[in-house]
Coordinates of C-alpha atoms and ligand atoms in Angstrom, one line a residue:
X540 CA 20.4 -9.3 -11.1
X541 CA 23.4 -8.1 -8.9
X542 CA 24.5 -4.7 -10.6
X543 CA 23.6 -2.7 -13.1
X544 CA 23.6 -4.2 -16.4
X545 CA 25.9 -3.1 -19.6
X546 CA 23.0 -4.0 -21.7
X547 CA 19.6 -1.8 -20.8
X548 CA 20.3 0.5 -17.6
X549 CA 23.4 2.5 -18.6
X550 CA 22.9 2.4 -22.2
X551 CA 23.0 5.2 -25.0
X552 CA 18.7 6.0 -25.2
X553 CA 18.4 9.2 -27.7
X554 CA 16.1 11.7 -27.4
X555 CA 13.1 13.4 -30.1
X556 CA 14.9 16.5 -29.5
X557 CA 13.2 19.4 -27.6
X558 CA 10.0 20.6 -29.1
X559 CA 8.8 17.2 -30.4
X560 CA 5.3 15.9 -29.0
X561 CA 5.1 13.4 -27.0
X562 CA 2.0 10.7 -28.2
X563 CA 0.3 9.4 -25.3
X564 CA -2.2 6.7 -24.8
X565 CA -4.2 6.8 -21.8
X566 CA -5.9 3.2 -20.6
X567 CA -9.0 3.6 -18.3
X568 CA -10.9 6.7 -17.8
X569 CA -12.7 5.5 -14.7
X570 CA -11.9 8.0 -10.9
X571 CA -8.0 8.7 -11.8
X572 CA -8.3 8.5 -15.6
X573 CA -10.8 11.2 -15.9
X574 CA -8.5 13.1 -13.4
X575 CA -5.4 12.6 -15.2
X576 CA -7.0 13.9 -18.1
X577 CA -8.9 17.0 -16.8
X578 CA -4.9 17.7 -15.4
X579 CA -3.2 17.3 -18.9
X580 CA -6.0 19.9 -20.1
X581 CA -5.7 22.1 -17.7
X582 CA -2.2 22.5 -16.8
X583 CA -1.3 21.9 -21.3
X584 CA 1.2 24.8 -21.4
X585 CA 3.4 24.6 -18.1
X586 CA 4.0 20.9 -18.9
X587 CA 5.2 21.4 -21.9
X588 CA 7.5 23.8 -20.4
X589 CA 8.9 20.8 -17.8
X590 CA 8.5 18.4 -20.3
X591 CA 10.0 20.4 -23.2
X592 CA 7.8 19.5 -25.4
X593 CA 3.8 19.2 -25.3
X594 CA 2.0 16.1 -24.7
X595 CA -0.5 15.2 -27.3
X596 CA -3.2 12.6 -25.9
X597 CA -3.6 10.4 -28.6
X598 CA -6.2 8.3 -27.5
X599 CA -7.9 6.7 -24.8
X600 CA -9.1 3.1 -23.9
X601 CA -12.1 2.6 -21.8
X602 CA -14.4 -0.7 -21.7
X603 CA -17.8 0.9 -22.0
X604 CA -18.0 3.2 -25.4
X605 CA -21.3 4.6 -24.8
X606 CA -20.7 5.9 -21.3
X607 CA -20.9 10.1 -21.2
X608 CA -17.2 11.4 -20.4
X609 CA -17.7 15.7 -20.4
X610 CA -13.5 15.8 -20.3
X611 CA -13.4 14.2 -23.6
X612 CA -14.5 17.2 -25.4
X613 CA -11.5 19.2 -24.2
X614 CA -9.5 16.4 -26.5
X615 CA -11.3 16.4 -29.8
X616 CA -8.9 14.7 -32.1
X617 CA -8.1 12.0 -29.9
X618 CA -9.3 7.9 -30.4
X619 CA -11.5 6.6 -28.1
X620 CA -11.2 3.2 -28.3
X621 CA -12.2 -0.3 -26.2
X622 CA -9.5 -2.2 -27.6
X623 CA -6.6 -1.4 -25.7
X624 CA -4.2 -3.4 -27.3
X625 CA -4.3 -1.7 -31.2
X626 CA -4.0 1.5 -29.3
X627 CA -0.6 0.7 -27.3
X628 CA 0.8 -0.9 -30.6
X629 CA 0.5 2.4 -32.6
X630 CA 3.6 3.7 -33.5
X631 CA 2.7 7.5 -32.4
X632 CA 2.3 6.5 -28.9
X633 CA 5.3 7.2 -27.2
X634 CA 3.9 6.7 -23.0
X635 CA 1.3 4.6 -22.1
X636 CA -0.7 5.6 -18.9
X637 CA -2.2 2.5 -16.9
X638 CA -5.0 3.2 -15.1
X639 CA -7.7 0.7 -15.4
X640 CA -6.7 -1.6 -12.3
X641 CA -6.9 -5.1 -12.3
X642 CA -3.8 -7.5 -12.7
X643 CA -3.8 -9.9 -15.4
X644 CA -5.1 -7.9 -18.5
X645 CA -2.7 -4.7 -17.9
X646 CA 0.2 -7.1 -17.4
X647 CA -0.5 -7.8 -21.0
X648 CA -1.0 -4.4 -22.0
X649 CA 1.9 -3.0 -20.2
X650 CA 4.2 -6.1 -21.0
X651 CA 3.4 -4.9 -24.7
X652 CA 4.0 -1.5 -24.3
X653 CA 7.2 -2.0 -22.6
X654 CA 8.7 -4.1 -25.4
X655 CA 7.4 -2.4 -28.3
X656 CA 9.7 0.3 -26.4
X657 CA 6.8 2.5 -24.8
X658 CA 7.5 4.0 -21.2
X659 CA 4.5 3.1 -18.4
X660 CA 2.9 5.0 -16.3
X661 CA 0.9 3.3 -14.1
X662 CA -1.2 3.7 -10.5
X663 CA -1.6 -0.6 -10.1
X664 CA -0.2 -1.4 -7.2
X665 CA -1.6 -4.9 -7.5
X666 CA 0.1 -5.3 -10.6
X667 CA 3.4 -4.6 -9.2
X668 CA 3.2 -5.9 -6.1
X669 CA 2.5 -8.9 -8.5
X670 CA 4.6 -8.7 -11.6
X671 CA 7.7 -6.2 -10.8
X672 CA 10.5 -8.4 -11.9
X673 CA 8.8 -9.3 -14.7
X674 CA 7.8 -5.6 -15.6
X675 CA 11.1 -4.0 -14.8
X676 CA 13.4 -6.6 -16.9
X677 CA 11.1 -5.9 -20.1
X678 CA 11.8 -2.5 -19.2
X679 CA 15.6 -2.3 -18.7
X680 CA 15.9 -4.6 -21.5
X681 CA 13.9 -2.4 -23.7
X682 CA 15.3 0.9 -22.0
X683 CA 12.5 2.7 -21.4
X684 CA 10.8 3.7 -17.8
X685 CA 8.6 2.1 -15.4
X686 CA 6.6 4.5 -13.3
X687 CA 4.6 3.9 -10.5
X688 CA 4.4 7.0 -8.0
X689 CA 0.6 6.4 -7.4
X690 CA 0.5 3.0 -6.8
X691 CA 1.7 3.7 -3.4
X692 CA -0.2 6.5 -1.1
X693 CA -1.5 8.4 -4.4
X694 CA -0.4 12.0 -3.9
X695 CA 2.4 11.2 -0.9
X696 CA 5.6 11.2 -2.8
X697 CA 7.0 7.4 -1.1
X698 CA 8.1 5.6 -4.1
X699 CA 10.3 8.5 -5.5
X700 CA 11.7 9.2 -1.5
X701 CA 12.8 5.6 -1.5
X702 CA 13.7 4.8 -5.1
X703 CA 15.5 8.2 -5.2
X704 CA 15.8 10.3 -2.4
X705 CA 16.9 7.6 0.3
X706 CA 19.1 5.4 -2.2
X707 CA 22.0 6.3 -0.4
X708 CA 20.9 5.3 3.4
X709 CA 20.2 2.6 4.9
X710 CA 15.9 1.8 5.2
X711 CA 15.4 -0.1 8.8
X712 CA 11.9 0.1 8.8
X713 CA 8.5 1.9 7.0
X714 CA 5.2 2.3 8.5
X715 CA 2.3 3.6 7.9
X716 CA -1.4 4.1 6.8
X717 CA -1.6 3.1 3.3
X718 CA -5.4 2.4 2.5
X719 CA -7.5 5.4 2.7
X720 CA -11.2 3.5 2.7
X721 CA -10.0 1.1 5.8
X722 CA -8.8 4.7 7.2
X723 CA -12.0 6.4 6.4
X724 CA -14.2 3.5 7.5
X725 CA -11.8 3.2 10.9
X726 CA -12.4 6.9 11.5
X727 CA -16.2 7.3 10.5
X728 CA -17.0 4.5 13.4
X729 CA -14.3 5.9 15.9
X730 CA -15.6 9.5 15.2
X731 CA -19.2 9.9 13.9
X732 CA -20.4 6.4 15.6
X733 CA -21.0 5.5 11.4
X734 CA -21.8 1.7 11.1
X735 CA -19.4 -0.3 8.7
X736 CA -21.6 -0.6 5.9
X737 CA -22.4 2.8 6.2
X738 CA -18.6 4.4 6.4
X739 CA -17.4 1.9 3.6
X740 CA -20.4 2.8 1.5
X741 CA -19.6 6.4 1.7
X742 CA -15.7 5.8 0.6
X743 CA -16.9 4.1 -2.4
X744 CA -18.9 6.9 -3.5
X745 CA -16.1 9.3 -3.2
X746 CA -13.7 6.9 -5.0
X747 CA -11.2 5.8 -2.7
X748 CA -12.3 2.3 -2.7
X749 CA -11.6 -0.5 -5.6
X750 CA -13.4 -1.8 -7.6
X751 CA -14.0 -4.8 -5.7
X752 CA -13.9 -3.1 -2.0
X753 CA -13.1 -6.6 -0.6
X754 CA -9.2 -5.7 -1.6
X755 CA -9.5 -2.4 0.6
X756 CA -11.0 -4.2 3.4
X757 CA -9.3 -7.2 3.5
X758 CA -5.9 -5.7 3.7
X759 CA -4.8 -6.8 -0.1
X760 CA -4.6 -3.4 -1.4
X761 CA -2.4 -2.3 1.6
X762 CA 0.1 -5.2 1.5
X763 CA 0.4 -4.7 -2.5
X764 CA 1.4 -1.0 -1.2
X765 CA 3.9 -2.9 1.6
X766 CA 5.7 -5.3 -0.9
X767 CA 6.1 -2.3 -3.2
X768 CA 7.7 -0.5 -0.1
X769 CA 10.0 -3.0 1.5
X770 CA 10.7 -3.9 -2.5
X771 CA 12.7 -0.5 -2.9
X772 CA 13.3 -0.1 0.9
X773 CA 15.5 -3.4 1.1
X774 CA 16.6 -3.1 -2.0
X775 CA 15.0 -6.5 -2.2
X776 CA 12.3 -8.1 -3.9
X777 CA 9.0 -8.4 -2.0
X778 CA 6.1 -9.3 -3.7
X779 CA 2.4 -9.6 -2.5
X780 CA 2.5 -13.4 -2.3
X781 CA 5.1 -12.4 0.7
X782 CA 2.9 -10.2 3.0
X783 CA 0.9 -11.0 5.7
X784 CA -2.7 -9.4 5.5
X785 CA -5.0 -9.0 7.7
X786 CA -8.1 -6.7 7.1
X787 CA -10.7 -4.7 9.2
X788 CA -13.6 -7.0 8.6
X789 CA -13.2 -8.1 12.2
X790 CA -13.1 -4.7 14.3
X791 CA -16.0 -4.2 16.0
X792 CA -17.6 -1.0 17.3
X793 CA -16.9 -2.8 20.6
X794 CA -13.4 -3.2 19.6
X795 CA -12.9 0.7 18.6
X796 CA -14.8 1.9 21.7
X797 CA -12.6 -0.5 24.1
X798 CA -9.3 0.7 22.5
X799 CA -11.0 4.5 22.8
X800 CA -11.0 3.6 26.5
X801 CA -7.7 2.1 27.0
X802 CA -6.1 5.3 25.2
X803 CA -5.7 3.9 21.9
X804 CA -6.7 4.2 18.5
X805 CA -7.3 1.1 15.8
X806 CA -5.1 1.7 12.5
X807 CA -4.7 -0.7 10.0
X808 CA -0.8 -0.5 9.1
X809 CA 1.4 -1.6 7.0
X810 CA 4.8 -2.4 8.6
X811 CA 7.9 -3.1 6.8
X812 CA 10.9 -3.9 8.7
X813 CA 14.7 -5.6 8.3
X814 CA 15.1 -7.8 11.2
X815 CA 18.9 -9.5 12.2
X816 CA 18.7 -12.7 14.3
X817 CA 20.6 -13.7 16.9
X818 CA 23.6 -14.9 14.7
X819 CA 23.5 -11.5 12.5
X820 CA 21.5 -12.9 9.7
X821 CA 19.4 -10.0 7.6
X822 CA 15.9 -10.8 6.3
X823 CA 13.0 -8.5 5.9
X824 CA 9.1 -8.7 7.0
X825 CA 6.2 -6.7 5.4
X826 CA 2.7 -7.2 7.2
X827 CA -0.5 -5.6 7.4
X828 CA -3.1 -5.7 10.1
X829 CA -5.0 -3.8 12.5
X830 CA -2.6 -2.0 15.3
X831 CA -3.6 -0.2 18.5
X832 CA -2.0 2.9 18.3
X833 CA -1.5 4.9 21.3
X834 CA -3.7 8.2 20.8
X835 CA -0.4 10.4 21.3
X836 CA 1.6 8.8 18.5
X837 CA 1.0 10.7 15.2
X838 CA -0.5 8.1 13.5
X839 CA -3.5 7.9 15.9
X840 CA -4.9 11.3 14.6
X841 CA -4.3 10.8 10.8
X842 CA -8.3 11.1 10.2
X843 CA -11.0 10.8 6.8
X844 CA -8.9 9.2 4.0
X845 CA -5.4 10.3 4.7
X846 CA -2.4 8.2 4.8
X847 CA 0.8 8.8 6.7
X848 CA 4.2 7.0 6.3
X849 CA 7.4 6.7 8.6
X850 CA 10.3 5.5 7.3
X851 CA 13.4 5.0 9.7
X852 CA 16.8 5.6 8.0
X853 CA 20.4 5.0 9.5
X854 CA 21.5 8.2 8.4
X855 CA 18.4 10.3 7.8
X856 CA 16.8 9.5 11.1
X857 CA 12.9 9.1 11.4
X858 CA 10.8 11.0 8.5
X859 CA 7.2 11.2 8.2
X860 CA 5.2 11.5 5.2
X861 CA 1.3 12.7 5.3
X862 CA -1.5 13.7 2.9
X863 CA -4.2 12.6 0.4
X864 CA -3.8 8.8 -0.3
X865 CA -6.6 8.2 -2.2
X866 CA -9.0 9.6 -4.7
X867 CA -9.1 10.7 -8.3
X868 CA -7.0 14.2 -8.3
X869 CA -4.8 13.4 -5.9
X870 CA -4.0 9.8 -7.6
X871 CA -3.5 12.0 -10.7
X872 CA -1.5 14.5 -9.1
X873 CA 1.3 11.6 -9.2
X874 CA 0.3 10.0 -12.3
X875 CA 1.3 13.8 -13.4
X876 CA 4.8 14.1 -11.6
X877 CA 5.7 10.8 -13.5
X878 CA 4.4 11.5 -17.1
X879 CA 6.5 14.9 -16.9
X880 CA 9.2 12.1 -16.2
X881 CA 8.7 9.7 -18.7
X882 CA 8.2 12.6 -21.4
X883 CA 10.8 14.3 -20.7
X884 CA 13.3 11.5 -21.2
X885 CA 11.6 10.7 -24.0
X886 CA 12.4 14.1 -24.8
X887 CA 15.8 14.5 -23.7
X888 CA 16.8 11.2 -23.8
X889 CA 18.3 9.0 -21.2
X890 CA 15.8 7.1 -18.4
X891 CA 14.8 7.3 -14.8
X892 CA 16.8 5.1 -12.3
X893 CA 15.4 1.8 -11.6
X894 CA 14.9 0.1 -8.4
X895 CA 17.4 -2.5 -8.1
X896 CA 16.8 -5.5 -5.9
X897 CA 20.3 -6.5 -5.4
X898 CA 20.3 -7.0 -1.6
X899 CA 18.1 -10.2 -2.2
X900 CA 17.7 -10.6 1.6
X901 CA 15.4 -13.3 2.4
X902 CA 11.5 -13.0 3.5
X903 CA 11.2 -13.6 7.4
X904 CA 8.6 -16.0 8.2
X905 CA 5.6 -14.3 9.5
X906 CA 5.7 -16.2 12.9
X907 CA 9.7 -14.9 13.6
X908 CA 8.4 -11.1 13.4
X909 CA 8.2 -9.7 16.8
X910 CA 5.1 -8.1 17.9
X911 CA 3.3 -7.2 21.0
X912 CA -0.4 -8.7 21.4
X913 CA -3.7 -6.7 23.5
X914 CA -5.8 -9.8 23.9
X915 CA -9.4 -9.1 25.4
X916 CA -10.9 -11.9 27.3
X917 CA -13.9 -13.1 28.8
X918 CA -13.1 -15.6 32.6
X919 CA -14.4 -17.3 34.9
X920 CA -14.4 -14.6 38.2
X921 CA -12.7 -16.6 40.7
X922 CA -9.8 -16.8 43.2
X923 CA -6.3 -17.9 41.4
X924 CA -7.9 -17.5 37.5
X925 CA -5.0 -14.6 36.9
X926 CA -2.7 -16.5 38.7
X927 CA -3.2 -19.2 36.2
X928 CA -3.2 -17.2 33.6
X929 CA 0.2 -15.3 34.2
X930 CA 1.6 -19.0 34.4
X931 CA 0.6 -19.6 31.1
X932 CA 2.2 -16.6 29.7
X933 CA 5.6 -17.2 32.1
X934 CA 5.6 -20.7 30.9
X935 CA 6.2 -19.3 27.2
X936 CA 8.7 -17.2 27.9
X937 CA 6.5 -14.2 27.1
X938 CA 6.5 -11.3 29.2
X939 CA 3.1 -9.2 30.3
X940 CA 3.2 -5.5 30.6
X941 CA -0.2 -4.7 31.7
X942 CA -3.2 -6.6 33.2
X943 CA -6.7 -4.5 33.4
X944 CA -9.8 -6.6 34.9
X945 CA -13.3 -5.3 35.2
X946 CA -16.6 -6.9 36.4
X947 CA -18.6 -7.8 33.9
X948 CA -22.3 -9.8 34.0
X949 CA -21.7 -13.3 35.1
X950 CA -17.9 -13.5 34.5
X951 CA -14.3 -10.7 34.3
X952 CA -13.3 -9.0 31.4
X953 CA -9.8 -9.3 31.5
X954 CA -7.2 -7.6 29.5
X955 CA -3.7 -8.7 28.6
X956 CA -0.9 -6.6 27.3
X957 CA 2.4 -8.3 26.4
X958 CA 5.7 -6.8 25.5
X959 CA 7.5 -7.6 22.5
X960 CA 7.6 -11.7 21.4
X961 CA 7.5 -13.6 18.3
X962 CA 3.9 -13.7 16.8
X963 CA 4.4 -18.0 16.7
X964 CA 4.6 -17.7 20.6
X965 CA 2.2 -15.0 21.3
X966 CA -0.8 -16.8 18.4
X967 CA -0.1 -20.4 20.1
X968 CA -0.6 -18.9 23.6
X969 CA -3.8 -17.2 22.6
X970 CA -4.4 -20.9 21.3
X971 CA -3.8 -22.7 24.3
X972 CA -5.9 -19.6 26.4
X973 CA -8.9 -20.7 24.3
X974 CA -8.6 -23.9 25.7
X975 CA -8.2 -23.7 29.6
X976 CA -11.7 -24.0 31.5
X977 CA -10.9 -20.7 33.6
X978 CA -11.2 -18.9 30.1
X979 CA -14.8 -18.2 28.4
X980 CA -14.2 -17.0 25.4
X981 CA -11.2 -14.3 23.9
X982 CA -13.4 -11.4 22.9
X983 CA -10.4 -10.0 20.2
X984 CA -6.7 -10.2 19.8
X985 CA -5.6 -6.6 18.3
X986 CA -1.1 -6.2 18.1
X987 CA 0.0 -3.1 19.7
X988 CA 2.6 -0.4 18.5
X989 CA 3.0 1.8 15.9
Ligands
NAP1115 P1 -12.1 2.8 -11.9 O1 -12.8 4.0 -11.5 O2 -12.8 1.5 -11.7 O3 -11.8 2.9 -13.5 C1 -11.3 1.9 -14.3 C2 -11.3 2.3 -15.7 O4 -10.8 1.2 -16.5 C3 -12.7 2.6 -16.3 O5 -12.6 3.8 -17.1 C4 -13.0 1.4 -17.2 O6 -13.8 1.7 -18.3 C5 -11.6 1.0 -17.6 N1 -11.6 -0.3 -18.1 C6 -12.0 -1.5 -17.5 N2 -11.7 -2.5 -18.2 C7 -11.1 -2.1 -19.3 C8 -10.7 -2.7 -20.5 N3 -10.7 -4.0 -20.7 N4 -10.1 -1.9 -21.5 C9 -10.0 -0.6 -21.3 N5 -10.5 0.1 -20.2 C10 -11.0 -0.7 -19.3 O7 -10.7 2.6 -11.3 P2 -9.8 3.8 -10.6 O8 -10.3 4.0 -9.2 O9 -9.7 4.9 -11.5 O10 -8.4 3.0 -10.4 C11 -7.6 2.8 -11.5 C12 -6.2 2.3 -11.1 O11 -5.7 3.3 -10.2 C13 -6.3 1.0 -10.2 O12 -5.1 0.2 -10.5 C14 -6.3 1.5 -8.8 O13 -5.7 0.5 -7.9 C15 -5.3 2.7 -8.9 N6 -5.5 3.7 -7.9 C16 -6.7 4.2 -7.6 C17 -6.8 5.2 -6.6 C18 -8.1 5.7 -6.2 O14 -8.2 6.5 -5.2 N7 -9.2 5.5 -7.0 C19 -5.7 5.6 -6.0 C20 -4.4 5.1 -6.3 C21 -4.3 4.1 -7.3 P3 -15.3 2.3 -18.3 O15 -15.1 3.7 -17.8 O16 -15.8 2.1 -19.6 O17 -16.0 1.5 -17.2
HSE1116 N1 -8.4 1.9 -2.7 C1 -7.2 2.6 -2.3 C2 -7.3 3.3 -1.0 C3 -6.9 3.7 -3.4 O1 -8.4 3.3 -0.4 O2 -6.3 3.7 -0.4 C4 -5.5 4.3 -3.2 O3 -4.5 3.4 -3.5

């Protein structure tokens, strides 16, 4: 796809006509379904206002029929169903609301919705990070919306900034804290001295966390989040196949309390970046992993389950976006802001714009992505050992920037920082430190820089 299409994006779509309900089915009823519709209830009259025209749940899917839902009794009429599928394909549904998480079984659903000419609302990052092309050429062909304002940073507006607000500048790079539970289990062991188990435990019972946790922890959920990012950023596709994850599984209280020391604070980011080699060549580069950030940078105080996003634009300079990134109302909050969307044009006629992924610049190796590396080692405490070791590093080209050493039982703890290389050069020389006699053992290797 290199421009907007004749057949789909610009065409004629007709409106009900002011007034008209808008049938909506609502898939999932779990932390941000139950939110969504306690919202709908409450706030029934000013939407209709926005919307110009009132939204009329018409039923909801859940997998478990016999669970007790108290918000259900503010929707009498409605279907409550556990078979998706017949609800999407009912001819009074005119928006479908996706939030049951997962990937494979709401592609279906939402693939059917889309071409039985339904728009989609959904909060699955996971889904798009996976399936965007896919999703977005059923709905241009079918001219209906795709919505998905939650799936990144739940109540921080980032998808509508970058698929709207920034479309005319240039995106150089977005960072940010995208996961609330690895920011609330980061926090809880920096701040409250909380054990892992403990701290994750506690973001699963206020529902920030997946289902499955592991995607939280293990950096999935945030690099969904990135390739959804850098996608509409770069104008570009990026999918989750494309991002480098690494989780928090690894940090240590050690690891928190060292960085504490050194003036730092342990963050897992996302970064998203368009790099230009030597020879002027564009490609982009979406990553997440843990990242000493130093305590004066304004990431190192977002705290509890708050996320934070910088974007740096040619023209609009740096912005920063900050506030509740996880949980049920928030999540709903901008399930909300694009249901009032998606009902309105099916009001009014006429659809959102799309992202567009003309640019098609390539996806930078991970190795090519420069970064700077904090290595914490464990050597042998004798004469020429930092000699050797600053040979090393000179050898590959890769310059230091700090060097701490302390006493420390029977050998030194010494401490590396480098300034900016490719990660190929700066993961083989941690490789070739492991082997060399005069070094016991690297303690952790954290990257460096907000
Ligand atoms: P959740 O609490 O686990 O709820 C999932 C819901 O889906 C439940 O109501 C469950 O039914 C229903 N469900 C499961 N399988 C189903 C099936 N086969 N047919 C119909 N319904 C089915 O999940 P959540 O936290 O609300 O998250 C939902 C989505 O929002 C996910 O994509 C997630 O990534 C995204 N999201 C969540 C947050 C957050 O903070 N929680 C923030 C942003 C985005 P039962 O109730 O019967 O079990
Ligand atoms: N599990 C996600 C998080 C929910 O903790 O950020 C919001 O996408």
């Amino acid at each position: 796809m290199t421009a907007l299409s004749a057949e789909g994006r610009n065409g004629n779509y007709p409106g009900k006509g002011i007034g008209q309900p808008v049938g909506v089915a609502v898939l999932g009823m779990g932390t941000v379904g139950t939110e969504v519709l306690r919202l709908i209830n409450e706030f029934s009259g000013s939407l209709e206002n926005r919307i110009g025209g009132p939204i009329d749940v018409r039923g909801v899917a859940v997998s478990d029929l016999s669970k007790k839902r108290e918000v259900l009794e503010k929707f009498p009429d409605i279907t409550l169903t556990d078979n998706a599928r017949e609800l999407i394909d009912r001819d009074d549904i005119d928006v479908v609301v996706e939030v049951i998480g997962g990937i494979d079984y709401p592609r279906e659903l939402v693939l059917a919705a889309l071409n039985a000419g339904k728009s989609v609302v959904t909060a699955n990052k996971a889904l798009i990070a996976a399936h965007a092309d896919e999703l977005s050429d059923a709905a241009n062909a079918a001219g209906v919306d795709l919505y998905y304002e939650a799936a990144v940073a739940a109540a921080i507006p980032v998808v509508g900034m970058l698929r709207r607000s920034l479309a005319g500048d240039q995106v150089q790079r977005i960072s940010g804290i995208v996961n609330g539970t690895t920011n609330f289990v980061l926090d809880a062991m920096a701040s409250t001295g909380a054990s892992y188990e403990e701290a994750l435990a506690e973001a699963t019972r206020l529902g920030y966390a997946e289902a499955d946790p592991t995607a939280d922890v293990e950096g999935h959920d945030a690099a969904s989040k990135a390739a959804i990012m850098a996608s509409m950023g770069f104008h570009s596709r990026v999918t989750y196949d494309d991002v480098h994850a690494e989780g928090i599984t690894n940090i240590t209280a050690d690891d928190i309390a060292a960085a504490a020391e050194a003036g730092f604070t342990i963050k897992l980011l996302a970064i998203c970046e368009r790099l230009i080699d030597d020879v002027g060549n564009t490609s982009v580069s979406a990553r997440v992993h843990p990242t000493l950030v130093p305590n004066d940078h304004p990431l190192a105080t977002v705290d509890k389950s708050y996320n934070a996003v910088f974007v740096e634009a040619e023209a609009a300079g740096r912005l920063m976006f900050y506030g509740n990134g996880a949980g049920g109302a928030p999540t709903a909050s901008a399930v909300l802001g694009d249901l009032v969307g998606a009902a309105r044009n099916k009001i009014l006629g006429g659809r959102a714009p799309a992202e567009n992924p003309y640019a098609h610049y390539p996806v930078a190796d991970f190795g090519d992505v420069p970064t700077r590396y904090h290595i914490d080692m464990s050597v042998v405490d004798r004469a020429g050992v930092l000699a050797e070791i600053s040979r090393r590093f000179a050898a590959q080209d890769i310059s230091i920037s700090a060097v701490r050493q302390e006493e420390s039982g029977e050998h030194s703890r010494l401490i590396v920082v480098t300034h900016q290389s490719l990660e190929r050069k700066l993961a083989a020389i941690v490789d070739e430190l492991r082997d060399i006699d005069e070094v016991k053992s690297i303690n952790s290797v954290i990257r460096l820089g907000a």
